[in-house]
Short mmCIF file of C-alpha atoms in Angstrom, two decimals:
data_model
loop_
_atom_site.label_atom_id
_atom_site.label_comp_id
_atom_site.label_asym_id
_atom_site.label_seq_id
_atom_site.Cartn_x
_atom_site.Cartn_y
_atom_site.Cartn_z
CA UNK A 261 -3.07 21.71 -34.18
CA UNK A 262 -2.07 25.49 -33.05
CA UNK A 263 -4.83 27.65 -32.94
CA UNK A 264 -4.75 31.20 -33.36
CA UNK A 265 -7.31 33.49 -31.11
CA UNK A 266 -8.96 34.98 -34.43
CA UNK A 267 -9.28 31.71 -35.99
CA UNK A 268 -11.00 30.27 -32.67
CA UNK A 269 -13.35 33.26 -32.34
CA UNK A 270 -14.40 33.23 -35.89
CA UNK A 271 -15.26 29.64 -35.40
CA UNK A 272 -17.18 30.24 -32.19
CA UNK A 273 -19.21 32.64 -34.10
CA UNK A 274 -19.70 30.42 -36.52
CA UNK A 275 -20.67 27.77 -34.38
CA UNK A 276 -23.01 30.32 -31.74
CA UNK A 277 -24.69 31.43 -35.17
CA UNK A 278 -25.23 27.50 -36.38
CA UNK A 279 -26.78 27.05 -32.75
CA UNK A 280 -29.00 29.85 -33.33
CA UNK A 281 -30.72 28.23 -36.28
CA UNK A 282 -31.05 25.00 -34.51
CA UNK A 283 -33.14 27.00 -31.70
CA UNK A 284 -35.54 28.42 -34.20
CA UNK A 285 -35.95 24.85 -35.73
CA UNK A 286 -36.33 23.41 -32.77
CA UNK A 287 -39.32 26.26 -32.46
CA UNK A 288 -40.85 24.76 -35.48
CA UNK A 289 -40.44 21.18 -34.43
CA UNK A 290 -42.90 18.68 -32.64
CA UNK A 291 -42.54 18.43 -28.59
CA UNK A 292 -40.66 15.36 -28.80
CA UNK A 293 -37.94 16.68 -31.25
CA UNK A 294 -37.97 20.49 -29.86
CA UNK A 295 -36.92 18.84 -26.14
CA UNK A 296 -34.20 16.91 -28.22
CA UNK A 297 -33.23 19.93 -29.98
CA UNK A 298 -32.82 22.30 -26.85
CA UNK A 299 -30.87 19.96 -24.82
CA UNK A 300 -28.61 19.26 -27.61
CA UNK A 301 -28.08 23.11 -27.74
CA UNK A 302 -28.01 23.72 -24.22
CA UNK A 303 -25.22 21.13 -24.16
CA UNK A 304 -23.05 22.75 -26.92
CA UNK A 305 -23.61 26.45 -25.90
CA UNK A 306 -22.25 24.91 -22.37
CA UNK A 307 -19.01 23.60 -24.52
CA UNK A 308 -18.52 26.35 -26.30
CA UNK A 309 -18.69 28.82 -23.21
CA UNK A 310 -16.04 26.58 -21.64
CA UNK A 311 -13.75 27.04 -24.76
CA UNK A 312 -14.00 30.82 -24.26
CA UNK A 313 -13.15 30.36 -20.28
CA UNK A 314 -9.97 28.11 -21.26
CA UNK A 315 -9.11 30.72 -24.09
CA UNK A 316 -9.31 33.50 -21.21
CA UNK A 317 -6.87 31.38 -19.14
CA UNK A 318 -4.61 31.02 -21.57
CA UNK A 319 -4.41 34.74 -22.50
CA UNK A 320 -3.30 35.07 -18.85
CA UNK A 321 -0.97 32.36 -18.26
CA UNK A 322 2.61 31.80 -19.68
CA UNK A 323 4.65 28.59 -19.96
CA UNK A 324 3.92 25.42 -18.53
CA UNK A 325 0.57 26.47 -17.56
CA UNK A 326 -0.57 28.07 -20.87
CA UNK A 327 0.69 24.74 -22.40
CA UNK A 328 -1.67 22.51 -20.50
CA UNK A 329 -4.47 25.05 -20.69
CA UNK A 330 -3.94 25.14 -24.68
CA UNK A 331 -4.49 21.13 -24.32
CA UNK A 332 -7.50 21.30 -22.58
CA UNK A 333 -8.95 24.10 -25.36
CA UNK A 334 -7.93 21.54 -28.15
CA UNK A 335 -9.66 18.72 -26.53
CA UNK A 336 -12.75 20.92 -25.95
CA UNK A 337 -12.81 22.13 -29.35
CA UNK A 338 -12.67 18.91 -30.79
CA UNK A 339 -15.55 17.75 -28.70
CA UNK A 340 -17.61 20.72 -29.89
CA UNK A 341 -16.66 20.42 -33.24
CA UNK A 342 -17.85 16.82 -33.42
CA UNK A 343 -21.05 17.98 -31.74
CA UNK A 344 -21.74 20.60 -33.83
CA UNK A 345 -21.24 18.46 -36.85
CA UNK A 346 -23.35 16.08 -35.73
CA UNK A 347 -26.44 17.92 -34.73
CA UNK A 348 -26.08 19.80 -38.04
CA UNK A 349 -26.13 16.61 -39.99
CA UNK A 350 -29.15 15.37 -37.93
CA UNK A 351 -31.40 18.66 -38.63
#
């Protein structure tokens, strides 16, 4: 799938908003659920930040380097998308 920067930025904004909601939900949960949500949110934020870092790499590279980074972005993107969907279904 070919990603445009605008599409990625919009999706990342939406995902970070979902993570914010999950953090709020965690604050209202019991200790065990809170710990679970906090860990999941922290892991997902890390993945999303990795996507942002890779996107910066794509912007700065050209040719085959950019293609390699693009493939990495797509992989991380798919993982983040599955994780966000999974956690929002559980909440």
